[in-house]
Short mmCIF file of C-alpha atoms in Angstrom, two decimals:
data_model
loop_
_atom_site.label_atom_id
_atom_site.label_comp_id
_atom_site.label_asym_id
_atom_site.label_seq_id
_atom_site.Cartn_x
_atom_site.Cartn_y
_atom_site.Cartn_z
CA MET A 1 15.04 70.65 -8.91
CA GLN A 2 14.95 66.87 -8.38
CA THR A 3 17.74 64.70 -9.70
CA GLY A 4 17.24 61.72 -11.97
CA GLN A 5 18.15 59.42 -9.07
CA SER A 6 15.61 60.95 -6.69
CA LEU A 7 12.89 60.86 -9.33
CA GLU A 8 13.64 57.20 -10.08
CA ALA A 9 13.42 56.40 -6.35
CA GLU A 10 10.07 58.20 -6.22
CA ALA A 11 8.88 56.23 -9.25
CA ARG A 12 9.77 52.92 -7.59
CA SER A 13 7.97 53.98 -4.41
CA LEU A 14 4.83 54.88 -6.38
CA TYR A 15 4.95 51.49 -8.08
CA MET A 16 5.04 49.71 -4.72
CA GLU A 17 2.07 51.80 -3.62
CA VAL A 18 0.20 50.51 -6.73
CA ASP A 19 0.07 54.04 -8.19
CA TYR A 20 1.04 52.83 -11.65
CA ARG A 21 0.17 55.99 -13.55
CA GLY A 22 2.16 58.01 -11.06
CA SER A 23 5.10 55.64 -11.41
CA ILE A 24 5.07 55.99 -15.20
CA GLY A 25 5.01 59.79 -14.90
CA ALA A 26 7.88 59.83 -12.43
CA HIS A 27 9.97 57.50 -14.61
CA GLU A 28 9.42 59.82 -17.57
CA GLN A 29 10.60 62.77 -15.47
CA ALA A 30 13.61 60.73 -14.31
CA LEU A 31 14.58 60.02 -17.93
CA VAL A 32 14.52 63.73 -18.75
CA ALA A 33 16.53 64.58 -15.64
CA TYR A 34 19.13 61.90 -16.41
CA ARG A 35 19.48 63.27 -19.94
CA GLU A 36 20.03 66.79 -18.62
CA GLU A 37 22.67 65.40 -16.24
CA GLY A 38 24.43 63.63 -19.11
CA ASP A 39 23.71 60.20 -17.59
CA SER A 40 22.83 58.08 -20.62
CA LEU A 41 22.86 54.86 -18.60
CA GLY A 42 20.31 56.20 -16.10
CA ALA A 43 18.13 57.47 -18.93
CA ALA A 44 18.32 54.09 -20.67
CA ARG A 45 17.31 52.33 -17.47
CA ALA A 46 14.29 54.64 -17.07
CA ALA A 47 13.25 53.99 -20.70
CA ARG A 48 13.59 50.23 -20.25
CA ILE A 49 11.45 50.30 -17.10
CA LEU A 50 8.84 52.39 -18.92
CA ALA A 51 8.72 49.73 -21.64
CA TRP A 52 8.12 47.05 -19.02
CA LEU A 53 5.42 49.08 -17.27
CA HIS A 54 3.46 49.82 -20.43
CA LEU A 55 3.61 46.19 -21.51
CA ASN A 56 2.75 44.52 -18.21
CA LEU A 57 0.29 47.04 -16.86
CA TYR A 58 -1.66 47.96 -19.95
CA GLY A 59 -0.63 45.55 -22.70
CA ASP A 60 0.48 48.46 -24.87
CA TRP A 61 3.06 46.57 -26.92
CA ALA A 62 3.58 49.46 -29.35
CA LEU A 63 4.44 51.88 -26.54
CA ALA A 64 6.62 49.22 -24.93
CA GLY A 65 8.49 48.70 -28.19
CA GLY A 66 9.02 52.42 -28.57
CA TRP A 67 10.44 52.88 -25.08
CA LEU A 68 12.65 49.81 -25.51
CA ALA A 69 14.04 51.17 -28.78
CA ARG A 70 14.75 54.42 -26.93
CA ALA A 71 16.61 52.50 -24.23
CA GLU A 72 18.74 50.72 -26.84
CA ARG A 73 19.56 54.02 -28.55
CA LEU A 74 20.59 55.62 -25.25
CA LEU A 75 22.80 52.63 -24.44
CA GLU A 76 24.87 53.37 -27.55
CA HIS A 77 26.19 56.41 -25.69
CA ALA A 78 26.59 54.75 -22.27
CA GLU A 79 30.11 53.81 -21.21
CA GLN A 80 29.07 51.14 -18.67
CA GLY A 81 25.96 49.76 -20.35
CA THR A 82 26.67 46.02 -20.57
CA LEU A 83 24.54 45.05 -17.56
CA GLU A 84 21.65 47.24 -18.68
CA ARG A 85 21.78 45.53 -22.08
CA GLY A 86 21.03 42.29 -20.25
CA TRP A 87 17.92 43.85 -18.73
CA VAL A 88 16.86 45.08 -22.16
CA GLU A 89 17.11 41.49 -23.42
CA VAL A 90 14.79 40.38 -20.58
CA VAL A 91 12.14 42.91 -21.64
CA ARG A 92 12.66 42.07 -25.32
CA ALA A 93 12.01 38.44 -24.38
CA ILE A 94 8.67 39.38 -22.80
CA LEU A 95 7.66 41.03 -26.09
CA GLU A 96 8.48 37.80 -27.94
CA PRO A 97 5.92 34.97 -28.10
CA GLN A 98 6.80 31.72 -26.36
CA GLY A 99 9.42 29.97 -28.47
CA GLU A 100 13.06 29.93 -29.47
CA GLY A 101 13.30 33.69 -29.94
CA ARG A 102 12.31 34.32 -26.34
CA VAL A 103 14.60 31.58 -25.08
CA ARG A 104 17.63 32.99 -26.96
CA ARG A 105 17.17 36.44 -25.43
CA LEU A 106 16.77 35.03 -21.94
CA GLU A 107 19.87 32.88 -22.36
CA MET A 108 21.84 35.98 -23.44
CA ALA A 109 20.62 37.87 -20.35
CA LEU A 110 21.43 34.90 -18.13
CA GLU A 111 24.97 34.68 -19.53
CA LEU A 112 25.51 38.41 -18.91
CA GLY A 113 24.16 38.17 -15.36
CA ARG A 114 26.52 35.31 -14.52
CA ARG A 115 29.55 36.83 -16.27
CA LEU A 116 29.07 40.16 -14.52
CA ASP A 117 28.20 38.46 -11.22
CA ASP A 118 24.86 40.25 -10.93
CA PRO A 119 22.36 37.96 -9.13
CA GLU A 120 19.37 40.23 -9.85
CA LEU A 121 19.78 39.88 -13.62
CA GLU A 122 20.88 36.25 -13.40
CA PHE A 123 17.83 35.03 -11.51
CA ALA A 124 15.35 37.32 -13.23
CA ALA A 125 16.46 35.68 -16.49
CA LEU A 126 16.73 32.15 -15.08
CA SER A 127 13.21 32.22 -13.58
CA ARG A 128 11.68 33.44 -16.85
CA LEU A 129 13.66 30.82 -18.72
CA GLY A 130 12.30 28.22 -16.32
CA GLU A 131 8.70 29.28 -17.00
CA SER A 132 9.40 29.12 -20.76
CA ARG A 133 10.77 25.59 -20.39
CA VAL A 134 7.63 24.54 -18.49
CA ALA A 135 5.39 26.10 -21.15
CA ALA A 136 7.31 24.17 -23.82
CA GLY A 137 6.68 20.89 -22.00
CA ARG A 138 10.20 20.56 -20.53
CA VAL A 139 8.70 20.63 -17.05
CA LYS A 140 11.48 18.97 -15.03
CA GLU A 141 14.19 21.27 -16.39
CA GLY A 142 12.00 24.36 -16.07
CA MET A 143 11.04 23.62 -12.48
CA GLU A 144 14.69 23.07 -11.59
CA PHE A 145 15.49 26.56 -12.93
CA LEU A 146 12.64 28.02 -10.89
CA ASP A 147 13.64 26.14 -7.72
CA GLU A 148 17.20 27.45 -8.04
CA SER A 149 15.97 31.02 -8.58
CA LEU A 150 13.70 30.90 -5.55
CA THR A 151 16.46 29.42 -3.43
CA ALA A 152 18.63 32.43 -4.31
CA VAL A 153 15.79 34.78 -3.36
CA CYS A 154 15.18 33.13 0.00
CA ALA A 155 18.92 33.03 0.75
CA GLY A 156 19.11 36.80 0.29
CA GLU A 157 21.23 36.77 -2.88
CA VAL A 158 18.46 38.75 -4.61
CA GLN A 159 17.49 41.99 -2.88
CA ASP A 160 15.64 44.00 -5.53
CA LEU A 161 11.95 43.76 -4.58
CA GLU A 162 10.71 43.82 -8.18
CA VAL A 163 12.97 40.87 -9.02
CA VAL A 164 11.82 39.02 -5.88
CA GLU A 165 8.20 39.50 -6.98
CA SER A 166 9.03 38.48 -10.55
CA VAL A 167 10.73 35.24 -9.51
CA PHE A 168 7.83 34.21 -7.28
CA CYS A 169 5.38 35.18 -10.01
CA GLU A 170 7.11 32.98 -12.60
CA MET A 171 6.88 30.09 -10.15
CA PHE A 172 3.14 30.67 -9.66
CA VAL A 173 2.61 30.84 -13.43
CA ALA A 174 4.48 27.57 -13.98
CA CYS A 175 2.83 25.74 -11.07
CA GLU A 176 -0.62 26.83 -12.20
CA GLN A 177 0.14 25.69 -15.77
CA VAL A 178 0.96 22.14 -14.68
CA GLN A 179 -1.18 22.06 -11.51
CA ASP A 180 1.90 21.42 -9.35
CA ILE A 181 0.17 22.25 -6.07
CA ALA A 182 2.70 20.47 -3.87
CA ARG A 183 5.63 22.56 -5.17
CA ALA A 184 3.59 25.76 -4.94
CA GLU A 185 2.62 25.03 -1.32
CA GLN A 186 6.26 24.50 -0.33
CA TRP A 187 7.37 27.79 -1.89
CA LEU A 188 4.38 29.59 -0.40
CA ARG A 189 5.63 28.58 3.04
CA ALA A 190 9.04 29.91 2.08
CA ALA A 191 7.43 33.18 0.95
CA ASP A 192 5.70 33.53 4.32
CA GLU A 193 9.01 33.02 6.11
CA LEU A 194 10.65 35.58 3.83
CA VAL A 195 8.01 38.16 4.73
CA GLN A 196 8.54 37.55 8.45
CA ARG A 197 12.35 37.50 8.24
CA ARG A 198 12.93 40.43 5.91
CA ASN A 199 9.64 42.31 6.25
CA GLN A 200 9.47 42.16 2.47
CA VAL A 201 6.42 41.38 0.36
CA ALA A 202 7.10 38.42 -1.95
CA ILE A 203 3.76 38.24 -3.76
CA GLY A 204 3.05 41.26 -5.93
CA ALA A 205 -0.12 42.37 -7.65
CA PHE A 206 0.69 40.55 -10.91
CA CYS A 207 1.01 37.10 -9.38
CA ARG A 208 -2.15 37.27 -7.29
CA ALA A 209 -4.28 35.97 -10.16
CA HIS A 210 -2.04 32.92 -10.65
CA TYR A 211 -1.78 32.52 -6.87
CA GLY A 212 -5.58 32.57 -6.71
CA GLY A 213 -5.74 29.87 -9.37
CA ILE A 214 -3.37 27.69 -7.36
CA LEU A 215 -5.37 28.22 -4.17
CA THR A 216 -8.55 27.24 -6.04
CA ALA A 217 -6.98 23.98 -7.21
CA ALA A 218 -5.68 23.37 -3.67
CA GLY A 219 -9.23 23.62 -2.30
CA ARG A 220 -8.45 26.77 -0.29
CA TRP A 221 -11.39 28.63 -1.77
CA ASP A 222 -11.83 31.39 0.82
CA GLU A 223 -8.18 32.37 0.39
CA ALA A 224 -8.51 32.13 -3.39
CA GLU A 225 -11.47 34.48 -3.33
CA ALA A 226 -9.55 37.01 -1.24
CA GLU A 227 -6.52 36.94 -3.55
CA LEU A 228 -8.59 37.16 -6.73
CA GLY A 229 -10.70 39.95 -5.28
CA GLU A 230 -7.58 41.95 -4.45
CA ALA A 231 -6.14 41.32 -7.91
CA ALA A 232 -9.39 42.51 -9.51
CA ARG A 233 -9.24 45.68 -7.42
CA VAL A 234 -5.63 46.37 -8.43
CA PHE A 235 -6.32 45.88 -12.13
CA LYS A 236 -9.64 47.73 -12.18
CA ARG A 237 -8.21 50.59 -14.24
CA SER A 238 -5.15 48.97 -15.78
CA TYR A 239 -4.38 46.37 -18.42
CA GLU A 240 -7.61 44.77 -19.68
CA GLY A 241 -5.76 41.50 -20.23
CA SER A 242 -4.68 41.34 -16.58
CA ARG A 243 -8.21 42.00 -15.39
CA ALA A 244 -9.58 39.38 -17.79
CA MET A 245 -7.05 36.89 -16.39
CA VAL A 246 -8.44 37.54 -12.91
CA LEU A 247 -12.07 37.29 -14.04
CA ALA A 248 -11.44 33.93 -15.77
CA ARG A 249 -10.01 32.47 -12.57
CA LEU A 250 -12.76 33.91 -10.42
CA ALA A 251 -15.32 32.44 -12.83
CA ASP A 252 -13.65 29.04 -12.49
CA LEU A 253 -14.06 29.31 -8.72
CA ARG A 254 -17.71 30.32 -9.11
CA VAL A 255 -18.47 27.34 -11.38
CA ARG A 256 -16.85 25.03 -8.84
CA GLN A 257 -19.00 26.59 -6.12
CA GLY A 258 -22.13 26.09 -8.20
CA ARG A 259 -22.71 29.85 -8.46
CA LEU A 260 -23.45 29.69 -12.18
CA GLU A 261 -25.17 33.03 -12.65
CA GLU A 262 -22.19 34.90 -11.24
CA ALA A 263 -19.79 32.82 -13.32
CA ALA A 264 -21.72 33.69 -16.49
CA VAL A 265 -21.47 37.41 -15.73
CA LEU A 266 -17.72 37.15 -15.10
CA LEU A 267 -17.16 35.26 -18.36
CA GLU A 268 -18.98 37.74 -20.59
CA GLY A 269 -16.66 38.78 -23.42
CA LEU A 270 -13.92 36.28 -22.45
CA ASP A 271 -14.76 33.53 -24.95
CA HIS A 272 -11.61 34.38 -26.95
CA ARG A 273 -9.26 33.76 -24.00
CA ALA A 274 -7.56 30.39 -23.62
CA ASP A 275 -7.62 30.56 -19.81
CA ALA A 276 -11.39 31.12 -19.87
CA ALA A 277 -12.09 28.07 -22.06
CA ARG A 278 -12.27 25.52 -19.27
CA PRO A 279 -14.57 27.48 -16.89
CA LEU A 280 -16.78 28.54 -19.82
CA ALA A 281 -17.05 24.95 -21.06
CA ALA A 282 -17.79 23.75 -17.51
CA LEU A 283 -20.51 26.40 -17.25
CA HIS A 284 -22.08 25.08 -20.48
CA VAL A 285 -21.97 21.53 -19.08
CA ALA A 286 -23.60 22.62 -15.81
CA ARG A 287 -26.40 24.23 -17.82
CA GLY A 288 -26.88 21.14 -19.98
CA GLN A 289 -25.47 22.87 -23.08
CA THR A 290 -23.17 20.02 -24.03
CA ALA A 291 -22.99 20.88 -27.74
CA LEU A 292 -21.68 24.36 -26.92
CA ALA A 293 -19.20 22.88 -24.48
CA ARG A 294 -17.92 20.31 -26.98
CA ASP A 295 -17.48 22.92 -29.73
CA LEU A 296 -15.58 25.25 -27.39
CA ILE A 297 -13.30 22.48 -26.12
CA GLU A 298 -12.49 21.11 -29.56
CA ARG A 299 -11.71 24.59 -30.94
CA ASN A 300 -9.31 25.33 -28.08
CA LEU A 301 -7.62 21.92 -28.30
CA ALA A 302 -6.89 22.68 -31.96
CA GLU A 303 -5.06 25.90 -31.07
CA PRO A 304 -1.23 25.76 -31.27
CA GLY A 305 0.75 26.34 -28.10
CA MET A 306 -1.73 24.68 -25.71
CA SER A 307 0.13 23.49 -22.60
CA ALA A 308 -0.07 19.83 -21.61
CA ALA A 309 -1.90 20.62 -18.38
CA GLY A 310 -4.32 22.93 -20.20
CA ALA A 311 -5.07 20.23 -22.75
CA GLY A 312 -5.47 17.74 -19.91
CA ARG A 313 -8.13 19.88 -18.21
CA LEU A 314 -10.06 20.24 -21.46
CA LEU A 315 -9.80 16.57 -22.45
CA THR A 316 -11.02 15.50 -18.99
CA LEU A 317 -14.09 17.68 -19.43
CA LEU A 318 -14.55 16.49 -23.04
CA VAL A 319 -14.86 12.90 -21.79
CA ASP A 320 -17.68 14.02 -19.48
CA VAL A 321 -19.39 15.89 -22.33
CA CYS A 322 -19.24 12.89 -24.67
CA LEU A 323 -20.60 10.58 -21.97
CA ALA A 324 -23.44 13.01 -21.22
CA GLU A 325 -24.34 12.96 -24.93
CA GLY A 326 -24.16 9.16 -25.11
CA ARG A 327 -21.16 9.28 -27.47
CA LEU A 328 -19.28 6.43 -25.83
CA GLY A 329 -16.84 5.96 -28.73
CA ASP A 330 -15.84 9.63 -28.70
CA ALA A 331 -15.45 9.49 -24.92
CA ALA A 332 -13.12 6.50 -25.22
CA GLU A 333 -11.09 8.26 -27.94
CA SER A 334 -10.73 11.40 -25.79
CA SER A 335 -9.71 9.23 -22.84
CA GLU A 336 -6.99 7.63 -24.95
CA ARG A 337 -5.72 11.05 -26.05
CA LEU A 338 -5.51 12.02 -22.40
CA SER A 339 -3.60 8.85 -21.52
CA ARG A 340 -1.07 9.50 -24.29
CA LEU A 341 -0.68 13.09 -23.06
CA ALA A 342 0.01 11.86 -19.51
CA GLU A 343 2.63 9.44 -20.84
CA ARG A 344 4.45 12.23 -22.75
CA HIS A 345 4.23 14.71 -19.87
CA PRO A 346 4.15 12.67 -16.66
CA SER A 347 2.80 14.44 -13.58
CA PRO A 348 0.46 13.42 -10.74
CA TYR A 349 -2.20 15.77 -12.10
CA LEU A 350 -2.27 14.40 -15.66
CA GLU A 351 -1.96 10.82 -14.41
CA ALA A 352 -4.97 11.42 -12.15
CA CYS A 353 -7.01 12.97 -14.97
CA ALA A 354 -6.20 10.10 -17.35
CA ALA A 355 -7.11 7.43 -14.80
CA LEU A 356 -10.36 9.23 -13.90
CA ALA A 357 -11.39 9.56 -17.54
CA LYS A 358 -10.65 5.90 -18.17
CA GLY A 359 -12.60 4.91 -15.06
CA ARG A 360 -15.63 6.91 -16.15
CA VAL A 361 -15.56 5.32 -19.60
CA CYS A 362 -15.33 1.86 -18.00
CA LEU A 363 -18.32 2.67 -15.78
CA ALA A 364 -20.39 3.90 -18.73
CA SER A 365 -19.49 0.95 -20.99
CA GLY A 366 -19.68 -1.74 -18.33
CA SER A 367 -16.29 -3.07 -19.43
CA GLY A 368 -12.78 -2.82 -18.07
CA ASN A 369 -11.71 -2.37 -14.47
CA ALA A 370 -13.34 0.90 -13.40
CA GLN A 371 -12.44 0.40 -9.74
CA ALA A 372 -8.73 -0.02 -10.45
CA CYS A 373 -8.69 3.11 -12.62
CA LEU A 374 -10.52 5.19 -10.04
CA ARG A 375 -8.27 4.02 -7.19
CA GLU A 376 -5.27 4.97 -9.32
CA SER A 377 -6.84 8.39 -9.83
CA LEU A 378 -7.45 8.74 -6.09
CA SER A 379 -3.79 8.07 -5.38
CA ALA A 380 -2.60 10.53 -8.03
CA PHE A 381 -4.96 13.35 -6.97
CA SER A 382 -3.83 12.79 -3.39
CA ARG A 383 -0.20 13.24 -4.46
CA ALA A 384 -1.23 16.30 -6.45
CA GLN A 385 -2.91 17.72 -3.30
CA MET A 386 -6.19 18.55 -5.05
CA PRO A 387 -8.94 17.79 -2.50
CA VAL A 388 -11.98 18.76 -4.59
CA GLU A 389 -10.97 16.53 -7.50
CA LEU A 390 -10.17 13.83 -4.94
CA ALA A 391 -13.74 14.08 -3.64
CA GLN A 392 -15.14 13.89 -7.18
CA VAL A 393 -13.23 10.65 -7.74
CA ARG A 394 -14.58 9.29 -4.44
CA LEU A 395 -18.07 9.90 -5.78
CA GLU A 396 -17.28 7.96 -8.96
CA LEU A 397 -15.74 5.16 -6.90
CA ALA A 398 -18.89 4.99 -4.77
CA LYS A 399 -20.89 4.39 -7.95
CA ALA A 400 -18.43 1.71 -9.10
CA VAL A 401 -18.57 -0.36 -5.88
CA ALA A 402 -22.23 0.26 -4.98
CA GLU A 403 -23.46 -3.23 -5.92
CA GLU A 404 -20.54 -5.29 -4.59
CA GLN A 405 -19.58 -3.21 -1.56
CA PRO A 406 -22.46 -0.97 -0.49
CA GLU A 407 -20.85 -0.04 2.84
CA VAL A 408 -17.69 1.11 1.07
CA ALA A 409 -19.82 3.07 -1.39
CA VAL A 410 -21.60 4.88 1.46
CA ALA A 411 -18.28 5.68 3.17
CA GLU A 412 -16.77 7.09 -0.04
CA ALA A 413 -19.88 9.16 -0.82
CA LYS A 414 -19.99 10.54 2.73
CA ALA A 415 -16.31 11.53 2.53
CA ALA A 416 -17.01 13.28 -0.76
CA LEU A 417 -20.06 15.08 0.65
CA ASP A 418 -18.06 16.31 3.64
CA ALA A 419 -15.32 17.69 1.36
CA PHE A 420 -17.88 19.47 -0.84
CA ASP A 421 -19.81 20.88 2.12
CA ARG A 422 -16.65 22.30 3.71
CA ARG A 423 -16.03 24.32 0.55
CA ARG A 424 -19.70 25.11 -0.12
CA ALA A 425 -19.51 23.37 -3.51
CA SER A 426 -23.29 23.21 -3.79
CA ARG A 427 -23.76 21.29 -7.06
CA ASP A 428 -21.23 18.59 -6.16
CA ALA A 429 -22.63 18.38 -2.62
CA ASP A 430 -26.15 17.90 -3.99
CA ALA A 431 -24.90 15.11 -6.30
CA ALA A 432 -23.19 13.37 -3.36
CA ALA A 433 -26.29 13.70 -1.18
CA ALA A 434 -28.46 12.28 -3.97
CA LEU A 435 -26.14 9.29 -4.38
CA LEU A 436 -26.22 8.63 -0.63
CA ARG A 437 -30.01 8.64 -0.67
CA SER A 438 -30.01 6.18 -3.58
CA LEU A 439 -27.77 3.94 -1.48
CA GLY A 440 -30.27 4.03 1.39
CA ALA A 441 -28.19 6.39 3.52
CA PRO A 442 -29.19 9.89 4.61
CA GLY A 443 -27.89 12.57 2.28
CA ARG A 444 -26.94 14.70 5.25
CA SER A 445 -27.07 13.55 8.85
CA ALA A 446 -28.04 17.06 9.93
CA PRO A 447 -28.81 20.34 8.25
CA ARG A 448 -25.69 22.04 7.05
CA ARG A 449 -24.58 24.76 9.43
CA ARG A 450 -25.14 28.12 7.84
CA GLU A 451 -22.82 31.03 8.43
CA PRO A 452 -24.70 34.06 9.77
CA LEU A 453 -24.87 37.11 7.57
CA THR A 454 -23.02 40.21 8.68
CA LYS A 455 -24.99 43.38 9.34
CA ARG A 456 -23.95 44.78 5.95
CA GLU A 457 -24.86 41.54 4.15
CA SER A 458 -28.31 41.64 5.77
CA GLU A 459 -28.74 45.19 4.48
CA VAL A 460 -27.74 44.08 0.98
CA LEU A 461 -30.14 41.13 1.12
CA GLU A 462 -33.02 43.42 2.05
CA LEU A 463 -32.25 45.56 -1.00
CA LEU A 464 -32.07 42.45 -3.17
CA GLY A 465 -35.57 41.69 -1.94
CA LEU A 466 -36.63 45.06 -3.31
CA GLY A 467 -35.24 44.11 -6.72
CA LEU A 468 -32.31 46.54 -6.72
CA SER A 469 -29.31 45.97 -9.01
CA ASN A 470 -25.70 46.01 -7.77
CA PRO A 471 -25.14 49.66 -8.87
CA GLU A 472 -28.39 50.66 -7.14
CA ILE A 473 -27.38 48.81 -3.97
CA ALA A 474 -23.97 50.49 -4.09
CA GLU A 475 -25.56 53.93 -4.43
CA ARG A 476 -28.03 53.27 -1.60
CA LEU A 477 -25.33 52.05 0.83
CA VAL A 478 -22.61 54.45 -0.36
CA ILE A 479 -20.21 51.65 -1.34
CA SER A 480 -18.55 50.69 -4.62
CA THR A 481 -20.35 48.51 -7.15
CA LYS A 482 -17.56 45.93 -6.78
CA THR A 483 -18.09 45.80 -3.01
CA ALA A 484 -21.82 45.34 -3.56
CA GLU A 485 -21.03 42.50 -5.98
CA HIS A 486 -18.81 40.82 -3.38
CA HIS A 487 -21.56 41.11 -0.72
CA VAL A 488 -24.08 39.52 -3.08
CA GLY A 489 -21.66 36.66 -3.79
CA HIS A 490 -21.10 36.03 -0.08
CA ILE A 491 -24.86 36.05 0.56
CA LEU A 492 -25.50 33.48 -2.18
CA SER A 493 -22.72 31.27 -0.83
CA LYS A 494 -23.75 31.50 2.84
CA LEU A 495 -27.44 30.87 2.15
CA ASN A 496 -26.74 28.19 -0.49
CA LEU A 497 -28.73 30.12 -3.09
CA ARG A 498 -28.11 29.87 -6.82
CA ASN A 499 -28.95 33.35 -8.07
CA ARG A 500 -30.30 36.81 -7.29
CA ALA A 501 -33.89 35.73 -7.88
CA GLU A 502 -33.60 33.09 -5.15
CA ALA A 503 -31.99 35.66 -2.85
CA ALA A 504 -34.84 38.10 -3.47
CA ALA A 505 -37.39 35.38 -2.74
CA TYR A 506 -35.51 34.41 0.42
CA ALA A 507 -35.49 38.04 1.59
CA THR A 508 -39.25 38.36 1.19
CA ARG A 509 -39.84 35.08 3.08
CA ALA A 510 -37.52 35.84 6.02
CA PRO A 511 -39.71 36.32 9.12
CA GLY A 512 -39.34 39.38 11.28
CA GLY A 513 -36.37 40.68 9.34
CA LYS A 514 -34.12 37.89 10.72
CA LEU A 515 -32.19 37.36 7.55
CA GLY A 516 -29.70 34.54 7.15
CA THR A 517 -30.35 32.94 10.54
#
């Protein structure tokens, strides 16, 4: 018969192998074994971990609350349970909404970790406290907590792999919230070094979605797609909220790429999620549905608890919506709101957004110094390390200087086009090419080099030409529907096609079966 300790070790191993159901079952067996051995502390630990698993994997807050209550009851009979009580406070904090209640529990856990000289508990609590500070708008303090926690991880003070993953994940969450790409890039390098030095994975399944969001903002779209695809695979049969989080970020990437049909499919049923508001609104804008976009943005801005960076993203888009509708006064008002937000929560990202919005309003109204605003935005987006937004500002600057400095306008538009082409951002690239043509310069000096399709992608394209759906393609090629979906996405991107209908038409036109060449 297995002991509680051996069953707990098996449960941890199953978790690392992404067998979450198996890990839950093994933890339940470990709890029973610990109880039979008279080890109340071990049983309490197993119950606390079960609470965490049910909450984070499946969003089952009622089950999580039940297991946590069981852990607390078992701790009443444990002689050495003070440290475990700190871990219970960490899980209790996760069950609490963002606010003072969560902060108090994390501060209690942090105090216990430091008093008992336990770095695992100390930095698990400190990193979560840091993320809570960032969410509350106390960005400098929160990031300092996270930097300290990650320093302890990289120095080897923290050994528990789940805590290592948790600390990195809190950093990704915070950096994505405030679009702090520079900080994220530095800690990503540290994570790579940690993997090489200790042969230890630093980025777990839960943080891949946030990591993918950061990579998208950093313009590293191929890497973002890989991370988000892996996260979607991991969460295929687990917590719906985790999967929705992945889909919202993947949809954001698809909108940026100009792959609107795919984005629309990904966003189905996500209109209630705050993290889906921006990509869904951007999709409406791309389709010319500005009234829908404005209503969605205004409803989400009215929600309590919106982070400064989240509000900044929505206000930036709201300025574009108002300008598209000819509502210059509303655009100016939204731009002012964004400027006030950037003053209260200073960061390169918000400063860049505020300057860009102001520059666009100046361009539309013919008043003010649009060039100065746009150059300020260029500088801030450069510091924020966001190359796609940087290229979008270059396009606006080209429009602003076109009459006075046509050569500068052409240079800026060409730089923007190159940045868009490298990332296959088709809609932005088309806009840049159109502006270049209006300036008397060629939109593209040569046809864009097209990546060849793989053998499998050619097979999928042929089936698209026959009108088959993704499930039908998957059945025909004996692959999963998700894999078929990924192949279709890659085909659309490589061939610069907007939807399945265009792909089907392309397949029927391709001479001699030489698809994608």
